[in-house]
XYZ file of C-alpha atoms in Angstrom:
720
model
C -14.407 -12.428 1.624
C -13.960 -8.882 0.511
C -12.097 -6.423 2.684
C -13.850 -3.213 3.602
C -13.042 -0.309 5.865
C -13.974 -1.105 9.415
C -16.110 1.672 10.899
C -17.604 1.938 14.342
C -20.848 3.279 12.933
C -22.459 2.280 9.640
C -22.468 5.048 7.052
C -26.187 4.374 6.682
C -26.738 5.943 10.109
C -25.920 9.316 8.595
C -29.064 11.386 9.272
C -28.787 12.997 5.838
C -29.371 9.558 4.297
C -32.558 8.762 6.219
C -34.812 9.496 3.260
C -32.638 7.429 0.892
C -32.511 4.098 2.716
C -34.668 2.435 0.089
C -32.339 3.641 -2.656
C -29.383 2.163 -0.757
C -31.273 -1.116 -0.410
C -31.827 -1.049 -4.161
C -28.087 -0.602 -4.724
C -27.374 -3.677 -2.605
C -30.010 -5.619 -4.491
C -28.595 -4.510 -7.851
C -25.185 -5.881 -6.905
C -26.691 -9.096 -5.566
C -28.826 -9.636 -8.654
C -25.889 -8.994 -10.961
C -23.641 -11.337 -8.992
C -26.263 -14.063 -9.148
C -26.719 -13.565 -12.862
C -22.985 -13.696 -13.545
C -21.862 -16.332 -11.045
C -24.985 -18.086 -9.779
C -24.341 -16.758 -6.268
C -26.082 -13.759 -4.633
C -24.228 -11.245 -2.478
C -25.100 -12.847 0.868
C -23.509 -16.112 -0.297
C -20.589 -14.509 -2.133
C -17.134 -15.727 -1.033
C -15.107 -14.123 -3.824
C -14.096 -17.323 -5.554
C -17.097 -17.299 -7.890
C -16.385 -13.793 -9.090
C -12.709 -14.651 -9.558
C -13.738 -17.525 -11.791
C -16.023 -15.263 -13.781
C -13.126 -12.834 -14.294
C -10.989 -15.460 -16.040
C -11.780 -14.104 -19.494
C -8.160 -13.301 -20.292
C -7.298 -16.990 -19.790
C -9.825 -17.878 -22.479
C -9.910 -15.038 -25.001
C -6.879 -13.760 -26.876
C -3.865 -15.754 -28.060
C -2.721 -18.723 -25.951
C -0.703 -21.890 -26.089
C -2.649 -25.037 -25.213
C -1.015 -28.316 -24.359
C 2.350 -29.078 -22.820
C 5.916 -29.311 -24.031
C 6.335 -29.833 -27.761
C 2.756 -31.008 -28.197
C 1.261 -27.560 -27.746
C -1.008 -25.769 -30.195
C -1.991 -22.136 -30.585
C -5.557 -21.017 -29.915
C -7.031 -17.590 -30.619
C -10.505 -16.617 -29.454
C -12.452 -13.407 -29.943
C -15.939 -12.220 -29.086
C -17.491 -10.492 -32.125
C -21.221 -11.275 -32.320
C -21.825 -9.160 -35.448
C -19.026 -10.774 -37.465
C -19.800 -12.934 -40.495
C -16.268 -14.292 -40.772
C -12.877 -13.644 -39.211
C -9.235 -14.272 -40.154
C -5.847 -14.002 -38.508
C -3.165 -12.435 -40.673
C 0.290 -10.952 -40.160
C 3.927 -11.201 -41.106
C 3.652 -15.002 -40.864
C 1.151 -14.893 -43.789
C 2.897 -12.164 -45.755
C 0.119 -9.869 -44.474
C -2.302 -11.697 -46.748
C -5.599 -13.236 -45.653
C -5.407 -17.008 -46.136
C -8.071 -19.657 -45.606
C -5.922 -21.704 -43.198
C -6.157 -18.808 -40.765
C -9.965 -18.609 -40.803
C -11.801 -18.650 -37.456
C -14.770 -20.866 -36.638
C -17.910 -19.494 -35.020
C -18.352 -21.728 -31.960
C -21.527 -20.050 -30.753
C -22.589 -17.088 -28.664
C -20.661 -14.676 -30.844
C -17.347 -16.375 -29.957
C -14.857 -17.114 -32.766
C -12.006 -19.604 -32.403
C -8.900 -20.490 -34.404
C -6.601 -23.409 -33.515
C -3.182 -23.578 -35.187
C -0.315 -26.087 -35.001
C 2.729 -25.144 -32.952
C 4.887 -24.080 -35.894
C 2.371 -21.517 -37.147
C 3.410 -18.644 -34.869
C 6.471 -17.599 -32.928
C 7.370 -15.046 -30.307
C 7.728 -11.524 -31.729
C 5.612 -11.960 -34.850
C 3.039 -9.308 -35.722
C -0.617 -9.978 -36.403
C -4.107 -8.509 -36.744
C -7.686 -9.680 -37.201
C -9.603 -9.286 -40.459
C -13.313 -9.084 -39.557
C -16.036 -9.228 -42.178
C -19.476 -8.020 -41.094
C -22.671 -6.801 -42.661
C -21.350 -3.259 -43.112
C -17.974 -4.115 -44.612
C -14.472 -5.355 -43.854
C -12.283 -4.072 -41.008
C -8.852 -4.869 -39.598
C -8.646 -4.873 -35.823
C -6.262 -5.557 -32.950
C -7.514 -8.390 -30.720
C -9.475 -7.089 -27.728
C -7.402 -9.167 -25.283
C -4.008 -8.525 -26.926
C -1.276 -8.517 -24.270
C 1.321 -6.877 -26.485
C 0.908 -4.203 -29.140
C 3.708 -2.342 -30.904
C 3.833 0.715 -33.158
C 5.827 0.985 -36.349
C 8.057 4.042 -35.959
C 7.754 5.110 -39.591
C 4.086 4.385 -40.364
C 2.822 4.832 -36.769
C 0.594 1.796 -37.342
C -0.073 -0.455 -34.344
C -0.065 -4.255 -34.568
C -0.545 -6.998 -32.043
C 2.581 -8.982 -31.323
C 2.914 -12.619 -30.315
C 4.294 -12.493 -26.778
C 5.323 -15.884 -25.462
C 8.943 -15.564 -24.301
C 10.757 -18.777 -23.470
C 11.299 -17.633 -19.905
C 8.433 -16.019 -18.031
C 9.370 -13.369 -15.490
C 9.253 -14.785 -11.962
C 8.531 -12.279 -9.203
C 11.051 -12.545 -6.386
C 9.698 -10.082 -3.832
C 6.362 -10.082 -1.996
C 3.973 -7.165 -2.092
C 4.836 -4.592 0.585
C 1.285 -3.470 1.407
C 1.007 -5.802 4.362
C 0.002 -9.306 5.315
C -3.570 -10.025 6.401
C -4.206 -10.994 9.991
C -4.905 -14.488 8.704
C -2.833 -15.142 5.584
C -4.965 -16.132 2.581
C -4.610 -19.679 1.375
C -3.301 -19.761 -2.199
C -3.714 -22.933 -4.208
C -3.567 -23.970 -7.820
C -6.907 -25.101 -9.147
C -8.430 -25.963 -12.473
C -11.476 -23.749 -12.904
C -13.947 -23.405 -15.763
C -14.224 -20.220 -17.764
C -17.441 -18.633 -16.537
C -20.433 -19.142 -18.758
C -22.801 -16.461 -19.995
C -25.227 -16.497 -22.875
C -22.447 -14.998 -25.016
C -19.588 -16.955 -23.512
C -19.937 -20.767 -23.390
C -17.865 -22.534 -20.784
C -15.937 -24.670 -23.239
C -12.518 -24.404 -21.664
C -10.731 -24.652 -18.372
C -7.672 -22.872 -17.089
C -5.233 -23.678 -14.309
C -4.866 -20.532 -12.258
C -3.897 -19.617 -8.702
C -7.027 -19.106 -6.630
C -6.668 -17.011 -3.475
C -9.271 -17.610 -0.804
C -8.909 -15.123 2.049
C -9.945 -16.460 5.408
C -10.642 -13.178 7.105
C -11.258 -9.503 6.587
C -8.396 -7.126 7.286
C -9.415 -3.608 8.328
C -7.651 -0.818 6.514
C -6.555 0.637 9.857
C -3.965 -2.157 10.051
C -2.098 -0.661 7.106
C 0.545 1.971 7.133
C -0.605 5.303 5.678
C 0.003 5.780 1.968
C 2.631 8.251 0.823
C 2.052 8.158 -2.926
C 4.464 9.357 -5.582
C 2.434 9.817 -8.771
C 4.556 9.329 -11.874
C 4.533 8.914 -15.632
C 7.193 6.576 -17.027
C 7.742 8.564 -20.229
C 8.490 11.908 -18.546
C 10.550 10.535 -15.669
C 13.893 11.300 -17.311
C 15.523 14.520 -18.506
C 16.322 13.793 -22.147
C 13.894 15.128 -24.756
C 12.693 11.621 -25.411
C 10.363 8.958 -24.014
C 11.579 7.360 -20.810
C 11.506 3.607 -20.342
C 10.523 1.119 -17.655
C 14.197 0.196 -17.323
C 15.289 3.811 -16.803
C 12.557 4.342 -14.235
C 13.653 1.208 -12.383
C 17.317 2.169 -12.353
C 17.046 5.905 -11.700
C 13.646 7.003 -10.414
C 12.749 4.226 -7.986
C 15.868 4.745 -5.803
C 15.124 8.469 -5.702
C 11.505 7.857 -4.649
C 12.739 5.476 -1.964
C 15.197 8.086 -0.693
C 12.371 10.574 -0.198
C 10.377 8.117 1.885
C 7.341 7.466 -0.314
C 5.918 3.969 0.132
C 3.761 3.789 -3.010
C 3.979 4.849 -6.635
C 0.934 5.597 -8.741
C 1.711 5.007 -12.401
C -0.086 6.795 -15.210
C -0.356 5.632 -18.817
C 0.462 1.942 -18.398
C -2.266 0.436 -20.587
C -1.543 0.979 -24.287
C -2.831 4.185 -25.853
C -2.259 5.138 -29.506
C -1.761 8.856 -28.879
C 1.053 9.727 -26.472
C -0.422 13.202 -26.002
C -3.519 11.721 -24.325
C -1.362 11.208 -21.188
C -2.536 7.585 -21.201
C -6.227 8.328 -20.664
C -7.474 7.303 -24.131
C -6.772 3.591 -23.819
C -6.979 1.281 -26.811
C -5.570 -2.029 -25.557
C -6.577 -2.763 -21.993
C -4.430 -5.855 -21.477
C -1.247 -4.550 -23.112
C 1.296 -2.480 -21.156
C 2.441 0.383 -23.356
C 5.278 -0.811 -25.575
C 6.662 2.718 -26.006
C 8.215 2.293 -22.536
C 9.605 -1.217 -23.047
C 8.555 -4.839 -22.755
C 6.099 -6.464 -20.325
C 9.103 -8.094 -18.639
C 10.626 -4.639 -18.112
C 7.426 -3.519 -16.379
C 7.373 -6.650 -14.226
C 10.972 -6.010 -13.212
C 10.041 -2.435 -12.291
C 7.184 -3.650 -10.080
C 9.304 -6.392 -8.511
C 12.104 -3.912 -7.794
C 9.634 -1.492 -6.215
C 8.409 -4.308 -3.984
C 11.995 -5.051 -2.941
C 12.221 -1.432 -1.773
C 8.974 -1.632 0.197
C 7.125 0.443 -2.405
C 3.621 -0.571 -3.469
C 2.612 -0.073 -7.096
C -0.787 1.455 -7.869
C -1.934 1.622 -11.466
C -4.251 4.163 -13.041
C -6.996 2.021 -14.524
C -9.202 3.634 -17.156
C -12.584 1.930 -17.151
C -14.504 5.193 -17.406
C -14.160 5.534 -21.190
C -12.308 4.253 -24.253
C -10.521 5.822 -27.194
C -12.541 6.409 -30.383
C -9.812 4.937 -32.604
C -11.223 2.033 -34.578
C -7.968 0.637 -35.973
C -6.399 0.217 -32.525
C -9.251 0.094 -30.018
C -12.671 -1.388 -29.296
C -14.689 1.168 -31.250
C -16.916 -0.579 -33.826
C -14.851 -3.677 -33.263
C -17.320 -5.977 -34.999
C -18.921 -3.199 -37.008
C -21.345 -2.119 -34.293
C -20.862 0.666 -31.793
C -23.052 -1.143 -29.267
C -20.752 -4.132 -28.830
C -18.916 -2.565 -25.870
C -20.464 0.879 -25.501
C -23.807 2.494 -24.774
C -25.743 3.300 -27.960
C -26.125 6.806 -29.342
C -25.394 9.938 -27.327
C -25.349 7.982 -24.065
C -22.218 6.227 -25.262
C -20.217 9.349 -26.127
C -18.395 11.794 -23.850
C -18.301 15.162 -25.596
C -15.556 16.741 -23.492
C -13.287 13.710 -23.663
C -14.185 12.787 -27.259
C -14.319 9.131 -26.275
C -16.771 6.254 -25.937
C -18.479 5.072 -22.758
C -18.738 1.445 -21.689
C -22.141 -0.194 -21.314
C -21.924 -1.380 -17.694
C -25.302 -3.069 -17.961
C -24.005 -5.641 -20.432
C -22.653 -8.934 -19.075
C -19.953 -9.215 -21.726
C -18.648 -5.741 -20.868
C -18.575 -6.613 -17.164
C -16.715 -9.785 -18.099
C -14.134 -7.797 -20.083
C -13.548 -5.113 -17.436
C -13.463 -7.441 -14.430
C -11.107 -9.748 -16.279
C -8.903 -6.735 -16.928
C -8.630 -6.070 -13.187
C -7.736 -9.673 -12.450
C -5.194 -9.722 -15.293
C -3.147 -6.800 -13.963
C -3.363 -8.100 -10.407
C -2.445 -11.673 -11.277
C -0.006 -11.232 -14.171
C 1.850 -8.099 -12.997
C 1.375 -8.276 -9.210
C -0.087 -4.768 -9.208
C -0.892 -3.761 -5.617
C -3.951 -1.698 -6.428
C -5.726 0.676 -8.725
C -6.730 4.309 -8.894
C -10.007 4.217 -10.790
C -9.974 7.226 -13.089
C -13.077 9.241 -13.935
C -15.402 7.759 -11.303
C -17.552 10.906 -11.312
C -18.061 10.574 -15.047
C -19.075 6.944 -14.611
C -21.568 7.574 -11.822
C -23.651 10.275 -13.465
C -25.301 10.526 -16.858
C -24.220 14.188 -16.907
C -20.676 13.008 -16.021
C -20.711 15.609 -13.257
C -20.163 18.404 -15.776
C -21.265 21.783 -14.350
C -22.837 19.963 -11.414
C -22.392 21.416 -7.920
C -23.803 18.505 -5.838
C -25.245 20.792 -3.206
C -27.887 18.358 -1.939
C -27.798 14.729 -0.846
C -30.719 14.221 -3.216
C -28.333 14.782 -6.133
C -26.687 11.442 -5.339
C -29.924 9.494 -5.667
C -31.677 11.161 -8.598
C -32.733 8.236 -10.834
C -32.453 10.499 -13.872
C -28.895 11.448 -12.961
C -27.191 8.431 -11.343
C -25.968 5.582 -13.531
C -26.904 2.597 -11.355
C -25.190 0.195 -13.751
C -21.854 1.966 -13.330
C -22.346 2.029 -9.546
C -22.922 -1.728 -9.603
C -19.848 -2.309 -11.757
C -17.599 -0.370 -9.374
C -18.962 -2.364 -6.436
C -18.244 -5.607 -8.309
C -14.746 -4.375 -9.186
C -13.972 -3.813 -5.514
C -15.485 -7.137 -4.481
C -13.255 -8.854 -7.035
C -10.092 -6.933 -6.173
C -10.421 -7.501 -2.439
C -11.252 -11.167 -2.885
C -8.026 -11.529 -4.870
C -6.087 -9.672 -2.184
C -7.663 -8.346 1.046
C -4.865 -5.773 1.274
C -5.190 -4.516 -2.296
C -5.559 -0.750 -2.660
C -8.508 0.794 -4.479
C -8.794 4.554 -4.857
C -11.739 6.441 -6.343
C -11.152 9.612 -8.321
C -14.507 11.174 -7.524
C -15.108 14.867 -7.066
C -18.844 14.555 -6.381
C -18.625 13.123 -2.858
C -20.966 10.207 -3.537
C -22.102 8.734 -0.183
C -20.886 5.190 0.253
C -17.846 5.489 -1.982
C -15.727 3.847 0.717
C -18.489 1.955 2.497
C -19.006 -1.820 2.393
C -20.859 -3.148 -0.622
C -23.253 -5.033 1.651
C -24.399 -1.676 3.063
C -24.983 -0.126 -0.336
C -21.500 1.288 -0.826
C -18.985 0.831 -3.627
C -16.274 -0.664 -1.427
C -13.336 1.617 -2.276
C -10.525 1.924 0.260
C -9.771 5.588 -0.421
C -11.205 8.623 -2.167
C -9.043 11.270 -3.773
C -9.709 14.483 -1.817
C -9.808 16.564 -4.973
C -11.274 19.591 -3.208
C -8.018 20.161 -1.316
C -6.067 20.893 -4.471
C -8.865 23.087 -5.808
C -8.771 25.026 -2.554
C -5.041 25.762 -2.701
C -5.219 27.075 -6.245
C -8.332 29.158 -5.536
C -6.514 30.831 -2.641
C -3.837 32.068 -5.010
C -6.440 34.320 -6.645
C -6.717 36.468 -3.521
C -4.330 38.446 -1.257
C -2.590 36.186 1.253
C -3.844 38.198 4.224
C -7.428 37.477 3.109
C -7.024 33.732 3.319
C -9.682 32.204 5.549
C -8.243 29.710 8.014
C -11.659 28.104 8.629
C -12.071 27.477 4.896
C -8.596 25.971 4.642
C -9.138 23.679 7.613
C -12.568 22.588 6.422
C -11.286 21.608 2.995
C -8.264 19.802 4.459
C -10.257 17.662 6.853
C -13.798 17.334 5.486
C -14.738 13.762 4.708
C -17.569 11.331 5.187
C -17.297 9.196 8.281
C -16.725 5.989 6.356
C -14.113 7.430 3.997
C -10.371 7.244 3.936
C -8.884 9.985 1.797
C -5.751 10.805 -0.185
C -4.970 14.512 0.006
C -2.571 16.537 -2.111
C -1.613 20.065 -3.112
C -1.390 19.117 -6.775
C -1.505 16.024 -8.936
C -0.906 15.651 -12.671
C -4.228 17.449 -13.257
C -2.777 20.813 -12.259
C 0.424 20.310 -14.242
C -0.897 19.413 -17.676
C -1.355 21.611 -20.735
C -2.776 24.985 -19.805
C -1.938 24.590 -16.115
C 0.971 25.498 -13.912
C 2.393 23.925 -10.795
C 1.540 25.552 -7.459
C 4.873 27.314 -7.106
C 5.042 28.357 -10.762
C 1.566 29.878 -10.458
C 2.906 32.097 -7.669
C 6.470 32.761 -8.805
C 6.074 32.729 -12.591
C 9.130 34.321 -14.278
C 10.971 34.717 -10.960
C 11.814 31.028 -11.177
C 13.922 31.711 -14.261
C 16.001 34.477 -12.714
C 16.175 34.082 -8.940
C 16.369 30.416 -7.933
C 20.049 30.681 -7.004
C 20.447 30.243 -3.249
C 22.766 33.255 -2.968
C 20.307 35.526 -4.735
C 17.488 37.453 -3.195
C 13.995 38.234 -4.428
C 10.989 38.960 -2.225
C 8.491 37.533 -4.697
C 10.417 34.304 -5.031
C 10.949 34.055 -1.259
C 7.182 34.276 -0.838
C 6.666 31.582 -3.451
C 9.137 29.223 -1.802
C 7.550 29.753 1.594
C 4.008 29.105 0.370
C 5.116 26.000 -1.524
C 6.411 24.616 1.767
C 3.446 25.744 3.888
C 0.878 24.195 1.558
C 2.671 20.837 1.546
C 3.363 20.900 5.272
C -0.252 21.647 6.180
C -1.699 19.190 3.676
C 0.551 16.318 4.717
C 0.268 16.637 8.484
C -3.498 17.181 8.466
C -4.001 14.216 6.108
C -6.445 11.610 7.303
C -5.000 8.513 5.675
C -2.757 9.296 2.732
C -0.794 11.951 0.852
C 0.123 12.269 -2.821
C 2.712 14.191 -4.805
C 3.209 14.341 -8.573
C 6.681 13.646 -9.947
C 8.960 16.680 -9.748
C 6.457 18.931 -8.019
C 8.040 18.188 -4.648
C 10.996 20.344 -5.675
C 8.973 22.927 -7.579
C 9.469 21.800 -11.174
C 9.201 24.976 -13.289
C 6.990 25.600 -16.299
C 4.246 23.207 -17.359
C 3.788 19.664 -18.577
C 3.013 19.212 -22.264
C 3.303 16.047 -24.300
C 4.444 16.052 -27.939
C 1.587 16.952 -30.251
C 0.980 18.771 -33.502
C 0.473 22.133 -31.765
C 4.013 22.076 -30.320
C 5.621 20.423 -33.360
C 5.746 17.132 -31.450
C 8.352 18.453 -29.058
C 9.415 16.586 -25.917
C 10.776 19.751 -24.321
C 8.055 19.854 -21.679
C 7.444 16.094 -21.445
C 10.360 15.402 -19.115
C 11.688 16.270 -15.652
C 14.702 18.551 -15.238
C 16.462 16.514 -12.573
C 19.757 18.348 -13.068
C 18.396 21.547 -11.536
C 16.878 19.648 -8.620
C 20.224 18.050 -7.828
C 22.142 21.336 -8.117
C 22.819 22.449 -4.539
C 23.350 26.014 -5.668
C 19.648 26.247 -6.554
C 16.593 26.459 -4.338
C 15.048 23.482 -6.140
C 17.437 21.317 -4.163
C 16.334 22.990 -0.925
C 12.697 22.158 -1.714
C 13.680 18.559 -2.424
C 15.302 18.356 0.996
C 12.211 19.856 2.594
C 10.004 17.215 0.982
C 12.331 14.449 2.130
C 12.279 15.825 5.671
C 8.509 16.127 6.032
C 7.889 12.668 4.567
C 10.563 11.061 6.721
C 9.278 12.831 9.824
C 5.749 11.625 9.081
C 7.146 8.078 9.011
C 9.307 8.407 12.103
C 6.680 10.144 14.212
C 3.871 7.925 12.846
C 1.878 11.133 12.581
C -0.743 9.832 10.168
C -1.366 6.746 12.311
C -2.197 8.910 15.319
C -5.651 10.249 16.020
C -7.065 12.635 13.447
C -5.823 16.196 13.690
C -7.347 18.167 16.568
C -7.437 21.826 15.665
C -6.513 24.202 18.497
C -6.397 27.597 16.803
C -8.122 29.027 13.720
C -8.335 32.790 13.754
C -7.898 36.065 11.940
C -4.180 36.074 12.740
C -3.782 33.786 9.705
C -2.570 31.083 12.053
C -3.543 27.408 12.246
C -2.482 25.219 15.168
C -3.422 21.559 15.421
C -2.341 18.592 17.487
C -1.756 14.937 16.619
C -0.715 12.775 19.546
C 2.089 14.612 21.334
C 2.956 16.739 18.308
C 1.840 20.304 17.677
C 1.820 21.817 14.196
C 1.885 25.601 14.047
C 1.501 27.439 10.720
C 1.628 31.192 10.233
C 0.120 32.078 6.847
C 0.594 35.799 7.413
C 2.853 37.573 4.950
C 3.392 40.629 7.148
C 2.880 39.641 10.795
C 5.462 37.839 12.870
C 4.456 37.135 16.461
C 7.017 37.501 19.251
C 4.876 35.943 21.976
C 2.187 33.923 20.318
C 0.020 32.287 22.979
C -0.753 28.572 22.994
C -2.637 26.587 25.600
C -1.437 23.002 25.390
C -1.559 19.729 27.303
C 2.212 19.553 27.781
C 4.497 21.562 30.039
C 7.385 21.564 27.594
C 7.398 21.795 23.815
C 10.565 20.679 22.055
C 11.257 22.249 18.672
C 11.562 19.460 16.102
C 11.976 21.456 12.893
C 10.523 24.369 10.962
C 10.048 25.354 7.332
C 12.231 28.457 7.723
C 15.430 26.507 8.320
C 18.307 27.501 6.081
C 18.646 23.970 4.679
C 15.135 24.390 3.259
C 15.834 27.740 1.628
C 14.551 29.750 4.603
C 16.005 32.577 6.705
C 16.662 30.687 9.954
C 14.709 33.292 11.917
C 14.085 30.860 14.746
C 17.442 31.046 16.512
C 17.941 27.764 18.291
C 20.557 25.237 19.231
C 19.253 22.076 17.657
C 16.444 21.424 20.190
C 15.126 24.674 21.694
C 12.309 24.241 24.183
C 9.352 26.308 25.315
C 8.276 25.856 28.936
C 4.782 26.843 29.919
C 3.006 27.935 33.077
C 0.269 25.724 34.448
C -3.363 26.831 34.362
C -6.303 25.830 36.522
C -7.394 23.443 33.747
C -4.261 21.282 34.020
C -3.013 22.785 30.773
C -0.024 25.011 30.106
C 0.327 28.460 28.610
C 3.271 28.703 26.243
C 4.589 31.715 24.334
C 6.111 31.157 20.880
C 8.048 33.239 18.438
C 6.207 32.719 15.149
C 7.783 34.311 12.036
C 5.842 35.147 8.888
C 5.158 32.352 6.401
C 6.584 29.689 8.703
C 5.451 26.252 9.842
C 6.801 24.648 13.015
C 6.613 21.174 14.555
C 6.795 20.960 18.354
C 6.921 17.809 20.443
C 5.101 17.937 23.749
C 6.691 16.520 26.907
C 5.619 16.683 30.547
């Protein structure tokens, strides 16, 4: 059974959706029809096991050993319906095409080659030679699990990856145990059959059959540290999985984050694409190390209680023909939509045909592969907006609910695929994490599939980051507290959200971090703690206020991009021709963050404090934030449980006796953003735990007077 968010009221009871009930019914029927076509089982009979079996493509296609012990053979299978003939060649054949390495067409567009055990060995390089009606092409296998690039020629090849010792995971996933633990058994299951994929083989795989549904409320909130392996070190070079494991994971743990979100894991030929132009969907990028290195990273993260979320790029594919899926068998339509529908002009990449069974088989198998082989805890699905709409959401405001149901605009096939992806993921692991990167606000993103939703666990609250950067275009005193609060807390009833001040999107080429946008050149000259600069002081204060307010108003999760917690200066730029392939900006300057004479270190300590306090106080597990004050004083006050969060966004107005009406007689000062250890001025003079005692009103509440300095956030704990 698939896990979905448990909601008291169905999202379909939203009055704005009354006129679209039939469209939602159609979405359910589309999923059911597709499930029945692929697995023989409609949605109302779906248990998860059938879809898991269908997603076993990576056990069948690609390069495998068959047989046991010394009696094994090699088998290579590839789906290329337009091919006339196919050969395997590589260093084992002197890079010559030889007849003994010719594939056999076994039907349905599937080609197979069986070789004796001595034909190949671990570490050898190989490619496919495909002959079709339009010519001859050399390709990397679509299911290759290891690809490597020659440093001198920059050419990619597939590599035989069958080490003598397979990595054995030692630590369980930290995302939680279901109420009823799923039963895991080893079973021999057939490779799912389609008209293009005959069920001619079986595979012994672990099959997980969950016995119950676990509501997402049972989880701890997500504190996500978004990271890129290659930039996670300071040298002007490409970082490795091993370096990240040894150096970055302990740091992330020390801050208190309980999840990492890794960019650029699947292989991509161009480093400067930041990992979003994927070529080899089953191969972890070799520029960072070996698959075993990545498994060790994930296992080590699990030992620290850190879940690992992977950016999965099923929204588009790189145009490269030599490395990727483009014109794999000579036709563009093999994996992608034909013509203009299959091309994304802004991304300069190709778009998958989600209406094609073989494409669904490939993509769903890819999800199962990363979950099963690498024990990935979940996925952030990139580019969901682009997938859902034929316009890809470009220059689209989405001002009406009707925009989400326009048959000329919505890609129903992509919607169905995403629903299937979530059904599969949550049948594999009820506690798996799925996050949608969707800016459109599609209704049902996080609603159960059976109700017409897509079944995601979380949606990235992308509007929050947009809001913070838009505010920087206006004077601070003109900031609208109602606008800020609306953007921080707006969500559909059924949604869980991940909020953030900035992700990698704001840090890439052409963009600046939040603090660098404010401070600019001041960060080069005035970050010493003994210095003094009004502009920089303002920048430091706003950096802290934005993070404080975003974190403590978060509904279900919070995200930070690597290095931004301590105000990493400048911008992020990967090596490319325009910068002479420099790594100068494709790294993190940890030395300045660890230097206690610089304010970067103060910001690091502030981030550690607010994350740790969120854990210790269980703030995000309490009821959603109840706003108490939004007014023209540039002040926001909200309550969560017995905690009160007071933020003064005014640059010029401190308040000596700011009035609060609260439910508690005494408020104990927990901490504030102006403390000296956070680079502040310590304007709140207190002896560790100052208290404010109020006078009782006729409403059984208490009036309390606070001193509230400019650009300061305070946490108070209520006691009676």
